[in-house]
Each structure stands twice: as C-alpha cells, then as structure tokens.
Amino acid sequence: APRLAVDAVTGAELIAPAQHDRLWKIVGRVGRNEREIEVWLGAVYGVGSMEIRKRDYDAICAAVEKPGPLPSQREPGQEG
C-alpha cells in the first residue's frame, strides 16, 4: 500500500496528489486567482496548497466553488 503523506507537525493525513490536482481544476473552472487561493489557504488554514489536510479538503473545495469572497475563517467545528 502507498504510504500516506502526513503533516509533520500535527500528524494529520494530507490530501493525495489527485485531490490537489482536482482543487486546482476547480480554481480554474470558477475563475479564481491561484495566488488568492494560496494566500487564503495560509491565512485561514495555515497551510500551502501542498499541505492541505484531508479533513479540510471538502470544505476548502466547497468554499472555492461558492461564488463571492472566500470565507475569512473556517466553518464551526473545523478549527485545529
């Protein structure tokens, strides 16, 4: 079985390369700026696009797909 990528600090499981690719396809499809997404991931989730935790992935994709400004904080229950 392939070894899962984990966050060196928290031990949280990180997204697979295919999930990373899907996120950037969504970004392009909805017309968001890649730099905006990188800055937002750092500000709200404390990660770069290569360090996204699996538990945050669905919420990140949903926020990117949703029209309008990106949320300035995580959904309740997503902290940490």
XYZ file of C-alpha atoms in Angstrom:
80
model
C 0.000 0.000 0.000
C 1.268 3.505 -0.732
C 2.493 5.441 2.252
C 0.131 8.222 3.252
C 1.511 11.745 3.438
C 1.090 13.270 6.877
C 1.637 16.733 8.321
C 4.998 16.731 10.105
C 3.649 18.843 12.983
C 0.113 17.581 13.559
C 0.324 14.085 12.082
C -2.868 14.805 10.116
C -3.270 12.928 6.847
C -2.657 15.136 3.799
C -4.540 15.091 0.510
C -3.367 12.909 -2.349
C -1.804 14.418 -5.496
C -5.026 13.691 -7.425
C -7.004 15.720 -4.882
C -4.510 18.582 -5.185
C -4.937 18.494 -8.983
C -8.724 18.473 -8.639
C -8.627 21.540 -6.389
C -6.625 23.497 -8.978
C -9.025 22.372 -11.724
C -11.888 23.777 -9.624
C -9.950 27.024 -9.108
C -9.503 27.376 -12.868
C -13.082 26.407 -13.691
C -14.601 29.001 -11.360
C -12.100 31.668 -12.418
C -10.398 32.285 -9.084
C -6.868 33.648 -8.885
C -4.303 30.997 -7.860
C -2.367 33.489 -5.722
C -5.601 34.448 -3.938
C -6.174 30.774 -3.110
C -2.619 30.276 -1.798
C -2.876 33.398 0.407
C -6.315 32.336 1.661
C -5.136 28.800 2.496
C -2.267 30.262 4.519
C -4.427 32.814 6.329
C -7.402 30.582 7.141
C -5.928 27.065 7.283
C -2.270 27.818 7.993
C -1.107 25.688 5.045
C 0.078 25.919 1.462
C -1.751 24.000 -1.250
C 0.661 21.078 -0.870
C -0.089 20.738 2.874
C -3.896 20.582 2.826
C -5.240 18.144 5.419
C -7.764 15.550 4.208
C -10.227 16.606 6.882
C -10.250 20.178 5.474
C -10.341 19.263 1.767
C -14.103 19.100 1.174
C -14.700 22.414 2.967
C -11.871 24.057 1.005
C -13.260 22.826 -2.327
C -16.779 23.946 -1.383
C -15.538 27.420 -0.376
C -13.578 27.796 -3.620
C -16.591 26.719 -5.702
C -19.029 29.027 -3.891
C -19.447 32.403 -5.633
C -18.295 35.530 -3.840
C -15.477 36.227 -1.413
C -13.673 33.364 0.284
C -14.600 32.927 3.957
C -12.259 34.655 6.388
C -12.464 31.741 8.820
C -13.178 28.035 8.897
C -16.634 26.641 9.352
C -17.503 25.945 13.012
C -16.048 22.626 14.110
C -13.115 22.778 11.689
C -10.675 24.531 13.977
C -7.341 22.925 14.754
